[in-house]
Amino acid sequence: MATQKHTKNGVRFSDPPFANTLLNSTRWSWLWLIARLYLGYSWLTSGLGKLSNPAWVKTGDALKGFWQFAVAVPEAPAKPAISFDWYRGFLQMLLDSHSYTWFAKLVVAGELLVGIALILGIFTGIAAFFGGFLNWNFMMAGSASTNPVLFVISIFLILAWKTAGWLGLDRWILPALGTPWQPGKLFEKEG
């Protein structure tokens, strides 16, 4: 059962013990390793597939086609792929400015970097965040596919960022570099 502590500023709630153990204990790092490898493999293979496709890395025509399909408004009673007009406007602006020529390369690079980082377990929480952001954008553009499942896995990896990379390079990188709010050993000032 979650406990509450009375502090000078009011009541402070603690996490439920199971959630605290699941997200913060290295005993569960094997579970996060499985999730990380699955998600990393998904991103890496997706990026590699695009990397060998000239429509992604040379012209951006693959992304252009995806955006054109997403912004199209079908005849009634069919629903459009994009439910939010502001997102349709955003993609239309990218289409009108021919941003697909450079944006496609950014998508390929992002998928490859996220996949590599997750597989290696380096900066796992950050990689999962950017992977989830990619999933969110694909879903906003009307592409469900595996994106909802990958998005949920990303959320869990973000929540478990302290231990999700324990069976990976984060085990050594995080203590050395630290976080913006808690510098690591490399940045400690000697007294």
mmCIF file of N, CA, C and O in Angstrom, residues 50-89:
data_model
loop_
_atom_site.group_PDB
_atom_site.id
_atom_site.type_symbol
_atom_site.label_atom_id
_atom_site.label_comp_id
_atom_site.label_asym_id
_atom_site.label_seq_id
_atom_site.Cartn_x
_atom_site.Cartn_y
_atom_site.Cartn_z
ATOM 1 N N LYS A 50 14.570 1.737 -44.688
ATOM 2 C CA LYS A 50 14.479 3.047 -45.335
ATOM 3 C C LYS A 50 15.836 3.498 -45.882
ATOM 4 O O LYS A 50 15.901 4.154 -46.926
ATOM 5 N N LEU A 51 16.911 3.143 -45.190
ATOM 6 C CA LEU A 51 18.252 3.551 -45.599
ATOM 7 C C LEU A 51 18.613 3.010 -46.983
ATOM 8 O O LEU A 51 19.335 3.664 -47.741
ATOM 9 N N SER A 52 18.109 1.851 -47.320
ATOM 10 C CA SER A 52 18.410 1.251 -48.622
ATOM 11 C C SER A 52 17.393 1.636 -49.697
ATOM 12 O O SER A 52 17.457 1.128 -50.810
ATOM 13 N N ASN A 53 16.496 2.540 -49.378
ATOM 14 C CA ASN A 53 15.445 2.943 -50.303
ATOM 15 C C ASN A 53 15.696 4.383 -50.771
ATOM 16 O O ASN A 53 15.582 5.320 -49.975
ATOM 17 N N PRO A 54 16.036 4.586 -52.050
ATOM 18 C CA PRO A 54 16.298 5.946 -52.551
ATOM 19 C C PRO A 54 15.125 6.905 -52.374
ATOM 20 O O PRO A 54 15.321 8.111 -52.259
ATOM 21 N N ALA A 55 13.904 6.382 -52.331
ATOM 22 C CA ALA A 55 12.738 7.240 -52.137
ATOM 23 C C ALA A 55 12.728 7.859 -50.740
ATOM 24 O O ALA A 55 12.025 8.846 -50.499
ATOM 25 N N TRP A 56 13.490 7.303 -49.829
ATOM 26 C CA TRP A 56 13.635 7.880 -48.490
ATOM 27 C C TRP A 56 14.887 8.741 -48.389
ATOM 28 O O TRP A 56 14.827 9.861 -47.899
ATOM 29 N N VAL A 57 16.028 8.229 -48.815
ATOM 30 C CA VAL A 57 17.292 8.920 -48.547
ATOM 31 C C VAL A 57 17.758 9.858 -49.653
ATOM 32 O O VAL A 57 18.622 10.688 -49.423
ATOM 33 N N LYS A 58 17.220 9.743 -50.853
ATOM 34 C CA LYS A 58 17.644 10.636 -51.934
ATOM 35 C C LYS A 58 16.594 11.712 -52.233
ATOM 36 O O LYS A 58 16.893 12.892 -52.189
ATOM 37 N N THR A 59 15.373 11.297 -52.516
ATOM 38 C CA THR A 59 14.356 12.252 -52.953
ATOM 39 C C THR A 59 13.356 12.623 -51.863
ATOM 40 O O THR A 59 12.769 13.697 -51.909
ATOM 41 N N GLY A 60 13.141 11.741 -50.920
ATOM 42 C CA GLY A 60 12.116 11.970 -49.902
ATOM 43 C C GLY A 60 10.713 11.694 -50.408
ATOM 44 O O GLY A 60 9.725 11.989 -49.734
ATOM 45 N N ASP A 61 10.599 11.120 -51.616
ATOM 46 C CA ASP A 61 9.283 10.873 -52.207
ATOM 47 C C ASP A 61 8.420 9.911 -51.386
ATOM 48 O O ASP A 61 7.194 10.016 -51.412
ATOM 49 N N ALA A 62 9.036 8.987 -50.672
ATOM 50 C CA ALA A 62 8.263 8.060 -49.838
ATOM 51 C C ALA A 62 7.537 8.821 -48.727
ATOM 52 O O ALA A 62 6.356 8.591 -48.467
ATOM 53 N N LEU A 63 8.243 9.738 -48.097
ATOM 54 C CA LEU A 63 7.625 10.545 -47.041
ATOM 55 C C LEU A 63 6.595 11.503 -47.643
ATOM 56 O O LEU A 63 5.524 11.709 -47.063
ATOM 57 N N LYS A 64 6.902 12.042 -48.802
ATOM 58 C CA LYS A 64 5.952 12.924 -49.495
ATOM 59 C C LYS A 64 4.638 12.190 -49.743
ATOM 60 O O LYS A 64 3.559 12.724 -49.467
ATOM 61 N N GLY A 65 4.720 10.959 -50.234
ATOM 62 C CA GLY A 65 3.514 10.172 -50.484
ATOM 63 C C GLY A 65 2.741 9.884 -49.209
ATOM 64 O O GLY A 65 1.506 9.953 -49.188
ATOM 65 N N PHE A 66 3.468 9.579 -48.133
ATOM 66 C CA PHE A 66 2.823 9.318 -46.843
ATOM 67 C C PHE A 66 2.077 10.559 -46.366
ATOM 68 O O PHE A 66 0.922 10.490 -45.937
ATOM 69 N N TRP A 67 2.737 11.714 -46.443
ATOM 70 C CA TRP A 67 2.104 12.959 -46.013
ATOM 71 C C TRP A 67 0.914 13.315 -46.893
ATOM 72 O O TRP A 67 -0.109 13.783 -46.390
ATOM 73 N N GLN A 68 1.044 13.129 -48.224
ATOM 74 C CA GLN A 68 -0.060 13.449 -49.126
ATOM 75 C C GLN A 68 -1.284 12.591 -48.818
ATOM 76 O O GLN A 68 -2.416 13.085 -48.827
ATOM 77 N N PHE A 69 -1.067 11.317 -48.552
ATOM 78 C CA PHE A 69 -2.174 10.436 -48.188
ATOM 79 C C PHE A 69 -2.793 10.875 -46.859
ATOM 80 O O PHE A 69 -4.008 10.869 -46.698
ATOM 81 N N ALA A 70 -1.939 11.264 -45.924
ATOM 82 C CA ALA A 70 -2.428 11.641 -44.594
ATOM 83 C C ALA A 70 -3.257 12.915 -44.626
ATOM 84 O O ALA A 70 -4.259 13.021 -43.915
ATOM 85 N N VAL A 71 -2.880 13.890 -45.445
ATOM 86 C CA VAL A 71 -3.605 15.167 -45.440
ATOM 87 C C VAL A 71 -4.839 15.145 -46.328
ATOM 88 O O VAL A 71 -5.671 16.053 -46.243
ATOM 89 N N ALA A 72 -4.986 14.122 -47.160
ATOM 90 C CA ALA A 72 -6.147 14.043 -48.051
ATOM 91 C C ALA A 72 -7.419 13.903 -47.233
ATOM 92 O O ALA A 72 -7.471 13.167 -46.254
ATOM 93 N N VAL A 73 -8.436 14.626 -47.642
ATOM 94 C CA VAL A 73 -9.734 14.555 -46.971
ATOM 95 C C VAL A 73 -10.659 13.751 -47.879
ATOM 96 O O VAL A 73 -11.003 14.201 -48.976
ATOM 97 N N PRO A 74 -11.058 12.553 -47.434
ATOM 98 C CA PRO A 74 -11.909 11.700 -48.283
ATOM 99 C C PRO A 74 -13.343 12.222 -48.369
ATOM 100 O O PRO A 74 -13.761 13.066 -47.585
ATOM 101 N N GLU A 75 -14.069 11.690 -49.319
ATOM 102 C CA GLU A 75 -15.492 12.009 -49.452
ATOM 103 C C GLU A 75 -16.244 11.449 -48.246
ATOM 104 O O GLU A 75 -15.889 10.421 -47.698
ATOM 105 N N ALA A 76 -17.297 12.136 -47.833
ATOM 106 C CA ALA A 76 -18.115 11.647 -46.719
ATOM 107 C C ALA A 76 -18.751 10.324 -47.134
ATOM 108 O O ALA A 76 -19.001 10.121 -48.306
ATOM 109 N N PRO A 77 -18.989 9.398 -46.282
ATOM 110 C CA PRO A 77 -18.926 9.424 -44.824
ATOM 111 C C PRO A 77 -17.585 8.932 -44.270
ATOM 112 O O PRO A 77 -17.452 8.765 -43.070
ATOM 113 N N ALA A 78 -16.601 8.668 -45.127
ATOM 114 C CA ALA A 78 -15.307 8.184 -44.625
ATOM 115 C C ALA A 78 -14.640 9.245 -43.758
ATOM 116 O O ALA A 78 -14.800 10.445 -43.972
ATOM 117 N N LYS A 79 -13.889 8.770 -42.767
ATOM 118 C CA LYS A 79 -13.162 9.678 -41.877
ATOM 119 C C LYS A 79 -11.780 9.931 -42.448
ATOM 120 O O LYS A 79 -11.154 9.033 -43.003
ATOM 121 N N PRO A 80 -11.262 11.142 -42.310
ATOM 122 C CA PRO A 80 -9.898 11.413 -42.774
ATOM 123 C C PRO A 80 -8.877 10.692 -41.896
ATOM 124 O O PRO A 80 -9.156 10.346 -40.750
ATOM 125 N N ALA A 81 -7.695 10.474 -42.455
ATOM 126 C CA ALA A 81 -6.633 9.796 -41.707
ATOM 127 C C ALA A 81 -6.227 10.613 -40.483
ATOM 128 O O ALA A 81 -5.910 10.068 -39.435
ATOM 129 N N ILE A 82 -6.227 11.925 -40.618
ATOM 130 C CA ILE A 82 -5.829 12.814 -39.520
ATOM 131 C C ILE A 82 -7.075 13.408 -38.886
ATOM 132 O O ILE A 82 -7.889 14.038 -39.565
ATOM 133 N N SER A 83 -7.205 13.233 -37.591
ATOM 134 C CA SER A 83 -8.386 13.720 -36.876
ATOM 135 C C SER A 83 -8.260 15.169 -36.434
ATOM 136 O O SER A 83 -9.254 15.807 -36.124
ATOM 137 N N PHE A 84 -7.041 15.698 -36.387
ATOM 138 C CA PHE A 84 -6.826 17.043 -35.865
ATOM 139 C C PHE A 84 -6.400 17.981 -36.992
ATOM 140 O O PHE A 84 -5.380 17.758 -37.640
ATOM 141 N N ASP A 85 -7.178 19.018 -37.188
ATOM 142 C CA ASP A 85 -6.897 19.964 -38.268
ATOM 143 C C ASP A 85 -5.545 20.639 -38.114
ATOM 144 O O ASP A 85 -4.870 20.915 -39.100
ATOM 145 N N TRP A 86 -5.120 20.929 -36.868
ATOM 146 C CA TRP A 86 -3.840 21.595 -36.677
ATOM 147 C C TRP A 86 -2.684 20.710 -37.143
ATOM 148 O O TRP A 86 -1.697 21.209 -37.679
ATOM 149 N N TYR A 87 -2.814 19.386 -36.981
ATOM 150 C CA TYR A 87 -1.746 18.488 -37.428
ATOM 151 C C TYR A 87 -1.779 18.361 -38.951
ATOM 152 O O TYR A 87 -0.728 18.314 -39.595
ATOM 153 N N ARG A 88 -2.971 18.330 -39.529
ATOM 154 C CA ARG A 88 -3.087 18.310 -40.987
ATOM 155 C C ARG A 88 -2.452 19.572 -41.559
ATOM 156 O O ARG A 88 -1.716 19.523 -42.548
ATOM 157 N N GLY A 89 -2.707 20.708 -40.956
ATOM 158 C CA GLY A 89 -2.109 21.973 -41.393
ATOM 159 C C GLY A 89 -0.589 21.951 -41.296
ATOM 160 O O GLY A 89 0.107 22.473 -42.170
#
